Amino acid sequence: MRWEILTHRYLFLFSIAFFSSQLCAESRLFNIQIQDGKVPPSERVMRVKKGDQVIWKIRSDAEGELHIHAYQIDLTVKPGVEKKHVFTAFATGRYRVEWHPENERGKGIHHQESLASFEVFPN
């Protein structure tokens, strides 16, 4: 009997912790404007919390690929066309957001300076 009470109590506390962290999750929208391979200083750091829904709206003046290795996100962006991508921030840390213009593919140019940083904090 005592074991059942303790088990139920722990399950209840776990449920509260799990669902309260889910209720705290937010939707975070980032408008990423790439011009000449760069973004404005105000867009260079994107901060979210673990569990947040992240919405990227990306525009560029040139074709290229935007990616984050740790999140396995690889997006092809066409010039003048908005690319929307939605994902959940699942891993905490600081990640490089990289931009590879189409005209540099196949030239051995890889992993130059980051376009921006994506920072995910614990809840």
Coordinates of C-alpha atoms in Angstrom, one line a residue:
M1 CA 0.0 0.0 0.0
R2 CA 2.8 2.4 1.0
W3 CA 4.6 1.6 -2.3
E4 CA 1.5 2.4 -4.4
I5 CA 1.1 5.8 -2.6
L6 CA 4.8 6.7 -3.3
T7 CA 4.5 5.6 -6.9
H8 CA 1.4 7.6 -7.5
R9 CA 3.0 10.6 -5.8
Y10 CA 6.1 10.4 -8.0
L11 CA 4.1 10.0 -11.1
F12 CA 2.0 13.0 -10.2
L13 CA 5.0 15.2 -9.5
F14 CA 6.7 14.0 -12.8
S15 CA 3.5 14.9 -14.7
I16 CA 3.4 18.4 -13.2
A17 CA 7.0 19.0 -14.1
F18 CA 6.6 17.6 -17.6
F19 CA 3.4 19.5 -18.5
S20 CA 4.5 22.8 -16.9
S21 CA 7.6 22.8 -19.1
Q22 CA 5.4 22.2 -22.1
L23 CA 3.1 25.0 -21.2
C24 CA 6.1 27.4 -20.9
A25 CA 7.2 26.7 -24.5
E26 CA 6.7 29.7 -26.8
S27 CA 6.6 30.3 -30.5
R28 CA 9.6 32.4 -31.6
L29 CA 9.6 34.1 -35.0
F30 CA 12.9 35.2 -36.7
N31 CA 13.0 37.1 -39.9
I32 CA 16.4 36.4 -41.4
Q33 CA 17.3 38.8 -44.2
I34 CA 20.5 37.7 -46.0
Q35 CA 22.2 40.4 -48.1
D36 CA 25.7 40.0 -49.6
G37 CA 26.1 36.9 -47.5
K38 CA 25.4 38.7 -44.2
V39 CA 22.5 39.5 -41.9
P40 CA 22.0 42.8 -40.0
P41 CA 23.6 42.9 -36.5
S42 CA 20.2 42.7 -34.8
E43 CA 19.6 39.3 -36.4
R44 CA 23.0 37.7 -35.6
V45 CA 22.0 36.1 -32.4
M46 CA 18.7 34.1 -32.0
R47 CA 17.9 33.1 -28.5
V48 CA 15.2 30.6 -27.5
K49 CA 14.4 28.1 -24.7
K50 CA 14.5 24.4 -25.0
G51 CA 11.0 23.2 -26.2
D52 CA 10.2 26.5 -28.0
Q53 CA 8.7 26.3 -31.5
V54 CA 11.1 28.2 -33.8
I55 CA 9.8 29.9 -37.0
W56 CA 12.3 31.1 -39.5
K57 CA 11.3 33.3 -42.4
I58 CA 14.3 33.6 -44.6
R59 CA 14.9 35.9 -47.6
S60 CA 18.1 36.3 -49.5
D61 CA 19.4 38.4 -52.4
A62 CA 21.3 35.3 -53.7
E63 CA 20.7 31.5 -53.9
G64 CA 22.3 29.5 -51.3
E65 CA 22.0 27.0 -48.5
L66 CA 21.4 27.8 -44.8
H67 CA 22.2 25.2 -42.2
I68 CA 22.9 24.2 -38.6
H69 CA 24.8 21.0 -38.3
A70 CA 23.7 19.9 -34.8
Y71 CA 20.0 20.3 -35.8
Q72 CA 20.5 18.7 -39.2
I73 CA 18.7 21.6 -40.9
D74 CA 19.7 22.2 -44.5
L75 CA 17.6 24.8 -46.3
T76 CA 17.9 25.9 -50.0
V77 CA 17.0 29.5 -50.3
K78 CA 16.1 31.1 -53.7
P79 CA 16.7 34.9 -54.2
G80 CA 13.7 37.0 -53.5
V81 CA 11.6 34.1 -52.3
E82 CA 10.6 33.7 -48.7
K83 CA 11.6 30.3 -47.2
K84 CA 9.7 29.4 -44.1
H85 CA 10.9 26.7 -41.7
V86 CA 9.4 25.6 -38.4
F87 CA 11.2 23.3 -35.9
T88 CA 11.4 22.7 -32.1
A89 CA 14.5 23.7 -30.1
F90 CA 15.4 20.4 -28.7
A91 CA 19.1 20.6 -27.7
T92 CA 20.6 23.3 -25.5
G93 CA 23.8 25.1 -26.5
R94 CA 25.1 27.6 -29.0
Y95 CA 25.1 26.7 -32.6
R96 CA 26.6 28.2 -35.8
V97 CA 24.1 29.2 -38.5
E98 CA 26.0 28.9 -41.7
W99 CA 25.3 30.3 -45.2
H100 CA 26.8 28.8 -48.3
P101 CA 26.1 30.9 -51.5
E102 CA 25.3 28.8 -54.6
N103 CA 28.2 30.4 -56.5
E104 CA 30.7 29.0 -53.9
R105 CA 29.6 25.3 -54.0
G106 CA 32.2 23.0 -55.3
K107 CA 35.0 25.5 -54.9
G108 CA 36.3 24.0 -51.6
I109 CA 35.0 27.0 -49.6
H110 CA 33.3 25.6 -46.6
H111 CA 32.7 26.7 -43.0
Q112 CA 33.6 30.3 -43.3
E113 CA 32.5 32.9 -40.7
S114 CA 29.1 32.1 -39.2
L115 CA 26.0 34.0 -40.5
A116 CA 24.5 34.0 -37.1
S117 CA 24.3 32.1 -33.8
F118 CA 21.4 30.1 -32.5
E119 CA 21.3 29.8 -28.7
V120 CA 19.1 27.4 -26.9
F121 CA 18.8 27.8 -23.1
P122 CA 17.3 25.3 -20.6
N123 CA 13.7 26.1 -19.4

